[in-house]
Amino acid sequence: MNYELLRTQGLQYIEKVASQLWTDYNVHDPGITLLELLCYAITDLGYRTAMPVKDLLATKTDNKLTFQQQFYSAAQILPNRPVTVNDYRKLFIDIPGIKNAWIRKAVYTLYYDAKTTTLVATPPLANSFTPLALNGIYDVLLELDALTPEEEDTLTPGQINDRKDALILLAREAYHGNRNLCEDLGSITLIPEQRIQICADIEIKAEANPEEVMAEVLFGIQQYLSPLIRQYTLAEMLEMKYPMDEIFEGPYLTNGFLPDKALAESVLRTHIYSSDIIGIVMDIAGVVSVKEILLNYCDMPNGRHEWCLPVAAWHKPTLCLDKAAIHFFKDVIPVTVKKDVALDLLNEKINVVNKLVKSSDYDYGLGRYMDVADYTPLLHQLPITYGVGPFGLPAQATEERRAIAKQLKGYLLFFDQMLANYLAQLSNVRSLFRVQFSEAELTEDPHTYFFQKIKAAGFPGIEELLKDYATFEQPGVNHLPELINSYDKPVERSNRFLDHLLSRFAERFSDYVMQLYSLYGQKAAEDVLVDKKVFLNEYPAISRDRSAGFDYFNNDVEVWDTDNVSGMEHRIARLIGIPNYNRRVISVIKYEIYQELDADGKDEFRFRLIDPVTNKILLSSSHKYSVRADCEVAFKTAMRLCADGSNYSAKLTSDGKHYFNVTENGNVIARRIEYFETAEQMDDAIDFLMAFVRKNYSDEGFFVVEHILLRPDIAYLKTVPGEAVNPDNFLPVCADKDCDDGCAMDPYSFRITVIMPANTARFRETGFREYIEKLIRMETPAHVQPKICWLNDTELGLFESAFRTWLELKQQEEMNTPEGLAALQELIKILYQVKSIYPVGELSDCASPSQTPILLGRTNLGNQNA
């Protein structure tokens, strides 16, 4: 802030509005003194506002935790699940014990029988067929770290094999924990070696140490044949001028960062060239010339290749040290090399490269707590003669003089309160721009304007100016809080703050908001507020895992009643406000029914809802039911009503207590048997109940079935008579260009089926359903084709049962059993038998237009209005 500019503009304003009464603008005038004082105070506000952002966000206690709530760190927000081949190679190389890894497309071929129009596992002999190679299946080839000399001496062959098996298992677990949607693992094997023999005569300098030169030569040749890949610390990556986004690009590695350049230099060679090796040797200090060099395979001693040696496909060339014939000369005199010393030096060089490092997060530094809200009232800056400061007036001051001083204090208090509120707002910037919220903060009432009371210690006599000073900032009293809140539109303003934060991640909720407003009106703004907070809370996972599939391999994760779902499911669920995205039963709500026996001896049923954490009854049925099934229907209705805040009816007892019921069309369906002292306590209880029901009793959810995972094991089918050609084991195929049932010539590769419940309150709405379908297609990776099915509760229940059985058997690796094959056949049958359920539309005439018009592909045909 520019003090001189403020003073000049202030004088200009005084001249404009008060020039007829006020003509003395010299510095001795009290009015000019007050103007200068206000200008100084405003410049102080400007100074505090211009403080470094990290200082404005700092807190006196738990400063580190505060910053973690304000920002996601580089390691949290920048990495993503493996996508490219290099990403997966990094994932495997990061496992201690694995030196390198390569990925290739796996061979999985089915055959289209033109006569039966089905897929089979073996070529039909009597009919014409078309081979179908599936995409999205990969084989992984691993190169393990070489055994150290100590390990070679101590490990038995059995222990060495156990080590290999353990590393292959770790790689398999790593892949399935980071599997992409519509992709799968074919096999993981150790890459076969092709051992290379090199014979060379090398002249070295007279002063050269032959053992050191030999170690350098062997190391250089090994790096050429099969390079060691070094991982770097964050400091080393920054020193190499890598930008932060490139450093953390790809999967987050725990054992150091791995630049793509290092992977590009470690490709499998198809040819070994003598010229390359000569160039490597000539670059070594102490080497004069390479007199002769020959290449050969170790298992073909009579071979001879002077310039080029081919390497078999998908084989790793490696130098056989025991057969290497490398001779040194100083001029024409042969030099003896102590081989054991040279090998020790070689191992030292290898250990330097293989030295384990640890990845670290970027430390962006913490701010200093500056207590920007601390405010000193203006009266402290006035001369003592004004009589408004801490020293007050002399004892002999007249009543008129004391009244004038109070008038000036009252005048200054107006400015003090505004300036203090500004600083309170500035000190709470951290509350407005945050990306992480606790469970309680997700649903609490938002506040976007902040204030603070002028402290009595800093403003002598303030109690005489404000008669209710003791309660001036307490809620419920018609003073400062109510005055501030009358200007606040907390839901609207909080949504705008969250929209700003979301836009920084290139995300938006505008389409979702429009759909909710069309369904629920203004109430939608509060629901969207919670949805946006949840989305920001989970954004690192939502962003990182958006292309990820679920993990069906690792036994330490569940496949049902679990959040182990694809990243696409997680993301879409949050974008449409589904509170519980777990894979679970959604066709039937879990009932909490209890039986009570009255004095008349008749069995009667009630329902209730209990918080498992506190064992508190949150809701009870308002009626008794003689039939359990009727009670279950009422419970399901109550859960549906509780998820919508418009179905709560607030009541007041004769003695001023607050309580509420859950109603439908004026009828009480359920009640809360608890009375609250204040309306705020009752509103908090309603908010908690609504969030609890939405999370634990929501019938909203959906399932994603990846077709590539439904492929059977061809080798197993061939061992069971007739199953290799049984069409029930394969997805239906359609060779025509026009296929309206979701089939295709290749029904497996990069295809998913999305199963949605058709009968939930929101999903019955045609507009909202159309929005969801559009969102699914937008959020599905571009190379993946989704088929969307809307099922009623009956068909959904059949699908859930078949899907769960298949998932559990697949995780238990029981697919190559009669039970596994039967589960696969049942899932395929249901998946292609079910048909989408659409809302009923009505034909209507011009006189009485229908509220649910016929929409092509969106509704079922109804009846014309009479």
PDB file of N, CA and C in Angstrom, residues 176-177 548-554 556-571 580-584 703-704:
ATOM      1  N   HIS A 176       0.226 -56.696 -10.253  1.00  0.00           N
ATOM      2  CA  HIS A 176      -1.208 -56.727  -9.994  1.00  0.00           C
ATOM      3  C   HIS A 176      -1.648 -55.582  -9.082  1.00  0.00           C
ATOM      4  N   GLY A 177      -0.761 -55.100  -8.244  1.00  0.00           N
ATOM      5  CA  GLY A 177      -1.090 -53.933  -7.439  1.00  0.00           C
ATOM      6  C   GLY A 177      -1.093 -52.654  -8.241  1.00  0.00           C
ATOM      7  N   ALA A 548      -6.269 -47.199 -13.460  1.00  0.00           N
ATOM      8  CA  ALA A 548      -5.879 -48.456 -12.820  1.00  0.00           C
ATOM      9  C   ALA A 548      -7.030 -49.449 -12.780  1.00  0.00           C
ATOM     10  N   GLY A 549      -6.686 -50.721 -12.850  1.00  0.00           N
ATOM     11  CA  GLY A 549      -7.636 -51.791 -12.597  1.00  0.00           C
ATOM     12  C   GLY A 549      -7.562 -52.194 -11.133  1.00  0.00           C
ATOM     13  N   PHE A 550      -8.438 -53.099 -10.719  1.00  0.00           N
ATOM     14  CA  PHE A 550      -8.405 -53.559  -9.334  1.00  0.00           C
ATOM     15  C   PHE A 550      -7.407 -54.717  -9.207  1.00  0.00           C
ATOM     16  N   ASP A 551      -7.035 -55.036  -7.979  1.00  0.00           N
ATOM     17  CA  ASP A 551      -6.048 -56.073  -7.700  1.00  0.00           C
ATOM     18  C   ASP A 551      -6.785 -57.362  -7.327  1.00  0.00           C
ATOM     19  N   TYR A 552      -6.713 -58.356  -8.199  1.00  0.00           N
ATOM     20  CA  TYR A 552      -7.380 -59.628  -7.912  1.00  0.00           C
ATOM     21  C   TYR A 552      -6.394 -60.703  -7.463  1.00  0.00           C
ATOM     22  N   PHE A 553      -5.107 -60.365  -7.370  1.00  0.00           N
ATOM     23  CA  PHE A 553      -4.092 -61.387  -7.101  1.00  0.00           C
ATOM     24  C   PHE A 553      -3.669 -61.431  -5.642  1.00  0.00           C
ATOM     25  N   ASN A 554      -3.352 -60.286  -5.063  1.00  0.00           N
ATOM     26  CA  ASN A 554      -2.794 -60.264  -3.707  1.00  0.00           C
ATOM     27  C   ASN A 554      -3.837 -60.684  -2.683  1.00  0.00           C
ATOM     28  N   ASP A 556      -3.815 -60.197   0.473  1.00  0.00           N
ATOM     29  CA  ASP A 556      -3.999 -59.294   1.608  1.00  0.00           C
ATOM     30  C   ASP A 556      -5.021 -58.202   1.315  1.00  0.00           C
ATOM     31  N   VAL A 557      -5.662 -58.247   0.140  1.00  0.00           N
ATOM     32  CA  VAL A 557      -6.765 -57.336  -0.172  1.00  0.00           C
ATOM     33  C   VAL A 557      -7.990 -58.163  -0.512  1.00  0.00           C
ATOM     34  N   GLU A 558      -9.155 -57.639  -0.182  1.00  0.00           N
ATOM     35  CA  GLU A 558     -10.401 -58.342  -0.451  1.00  0.00           C
ATOM     36  C   GLU A 558     -10.898 -57.996  -1.854  1.00  0.00           C
ATOM     37  N   VAL A 559     -11.805 -58.827  -2.364  1.00  0.00           N
ATOM     38  CA  VAL A 559     -12.422 -58.536  -3.661  1.00  0.00           C
ATOM     39  C   VAL A 559     -13.910 -58.240  -3.518  1.00  0.00           C
ATOM     40  N   TRP A 560     -14.464 -58.398  -2.299  1.00  0.00           N
ATOM     41  CA  TRP A 560     -15.859 -58.046  -2.070  1.00  0.00           C
ATOM     42  C   TRP A 560     -15.966 -57.337  -0.731  1.00  0.00           C
ATOM     43  N   ASP A 561     -16.953 -56.437  -0.631  1.00  0.00           N
ATOM     44  CA  ASP A 561     -17.046 -55.545   0.535  1.00  0.00           C
ATOM     45  C   ASP A 561     -15.708 -54.846   0.726  1.00  0.00           C
ATOM     46  N   THR A 562     -15.253 -54.213  -0.330  1.00  0.00           N
ATOM     47  CA  THR A 562     -13.912 -53.641  -0.333  1.00  0.00           C
ATOM     48  C   THR A 562     -13.854 -52.410  -1.216  1.00  0.00           C
ATOM     49  N   ASP A 563     -12.877 -51.554  -0.912  1.00  0.00           N
ATOM     50  CA  ASP A 563     -12.619 -50.406  -1.792  1.00  0.00           C
ATOM     51  C   ASP A 563     -11.568 -50.746  -2.844  1.00  0.00           C
ATOM     52  N   ASN A 564     -11.243 -52.029  -2.959  1.00  0.00           N
ATOM     53  CA  ASN A 564     -10.322 -52.501  -4.004  1.00  0.00           C
ATOM     54  C   ASN A 564     -11.076 -52.569  -5.331  1.00  0.00           C
ATOM     55  N   VAL A 565     -11.268 -51.387  -5.908  1.00  0.00           N
ATOM     56  CA  VAL A 565     -11.976 -51.273  -7.184  1.00  0.00           C
ATOM     57  C   VAL A 565     -11.069 -50.530  -8.161  1.00  0.00           C
ATOM     58  N   SER A 566     -11.483 -50.471  -9.396  1.00  0.00           N
ATOM     59  CA  SER A 566     -10.684 -49.752 -10.390  1.00  0.00           C
ATOM     60  C   SER A 566     -10.675 -48.258 -10.079  1.00  0.00           C
ATOM     61  N   GLY A 567      -9.621 -47.584 -10.518  1.00  0.00           N
ATOM     62  CA  GLY A 567      -9.540 -46.137 -10.323  1.00  0.00           C
ATOM     63  C   GLY A 567     -10.672 -45.411 -11.016  1.00  0.00           C
ATOM     64  N   MET A 568     -11.131 -45.946 -12.130  1.00  0.00           N
ATOM     65  CA  MET A 568     -12.250 -45.356 -12.855  1.00  0.00           C
ATOM     66  C   MET A 568     -13.511 -45.370 -12.004  1.00  0.00           C
ATOM     67  N   GLU A 569     -13.778 -46.482 -11.308  1.00  0.00           N
ATOM     68  CA  GLU A 569     -14.963 -46.568 -10.441  1.00  0.00           C
ATOM     69  C   GLU A 569     -14.877 -45.553  -9.305  1.00  0.00           C
ATOM     70  N   HIS A 570     -13.708 -45.467  -8.684  1.00  0.00           N
ATOM     71  CA  HIS A 570     -13.516 -44.515  -7.588  1.00  0.00           C
ATOM     72  C   HIS A 570     -13.768 -43.086  -8.064  1.00  0.00           C
ATOM     73  N   ARG A 571     -13.189 -42.740  -9.186  1.00  0.00           N
ATOM     74  CA  ARG A 571     -13.300 -41.373  -9.699  1.00  0.00           C
ATOM     75  C   ARG A 571     -14.744 -41.044 -10.083  1.00  0.00           C
ATOM     76  N   ASN A 580     -20.390 -44.160  -1.032  1.00  0.00           N
ATOM     77  CA  ASN A 580     -19.742 -45.446  -0.765  1.00  0.00           C
ATOM     78  C   ASN A 580     -19.485 -46.134  -2.100  1.00  0.00           C
ATOM     79  N   TYR A 581     -18.220 -46.146  -2.525  1.00  0.00           N
ATOM     80  CA  TYR A 581     -17.887 -46.731  -3.820  1.00  0.00           C
ATOM     81  C   TYR A 581     -17.375 -48.168  -3.687  1.00  0.00           C
ATOM     82  N   ASN A 582     -17.475 -48.749  -2.510  1.00  0.00           N
ATOM     83  CA  ASN A 582     -17.000 -50.120  -2.319  1.00  0.00           C
ATOM     84  C   ASN A 582     -17.757 -51.091  -3.216  1.00  0.00           C
ATOM     85  N   ARG A 583     -17.070 -52.164  -3.597  1.00  0.00           N
ATOM     86  CA  ARG A 583     -17.746 -53.256  -4.306  1.00  0.00           C
ATOM     87  C   ARG A 583     -18.521 -54.045  -3.253  1.00  0.00           C
ATOM     88  N   ARG A 584     -19.840 -54.028  -3.362  1.00  0.00           N
ATOM     89  CA  ARG A 584     -20.689 -54.599  -2.329  1.00  0.00           C
ATOM     90  C   ARG A 584     -22.048 -54.913  -2.934  1.00  0.00           C
ATOM     91  N   PHE A 703     -20.797 -51.454 -10.902  1.00  0.00           N
ATOM     92  CA  PHE A 703     -19.750 -52.458 -11.079  1.00  0.00           C
ATOM     93  C   PHE A 703     -19.122 -52.301 -12.461  1.00  0.00           C
ATOM     94  N   VAL A 704     -17.839 -52.568 -12.531  1.00  0.00           N
ATOM     95  CA  VAL A 704     -17.121 -52.577 -13.807  1.00  0.00           C
ATOM     96  C   VAL A 704     -16.532 -53.965 -14.010  1.00  0.00           C
TER      97      VAL A 704
END
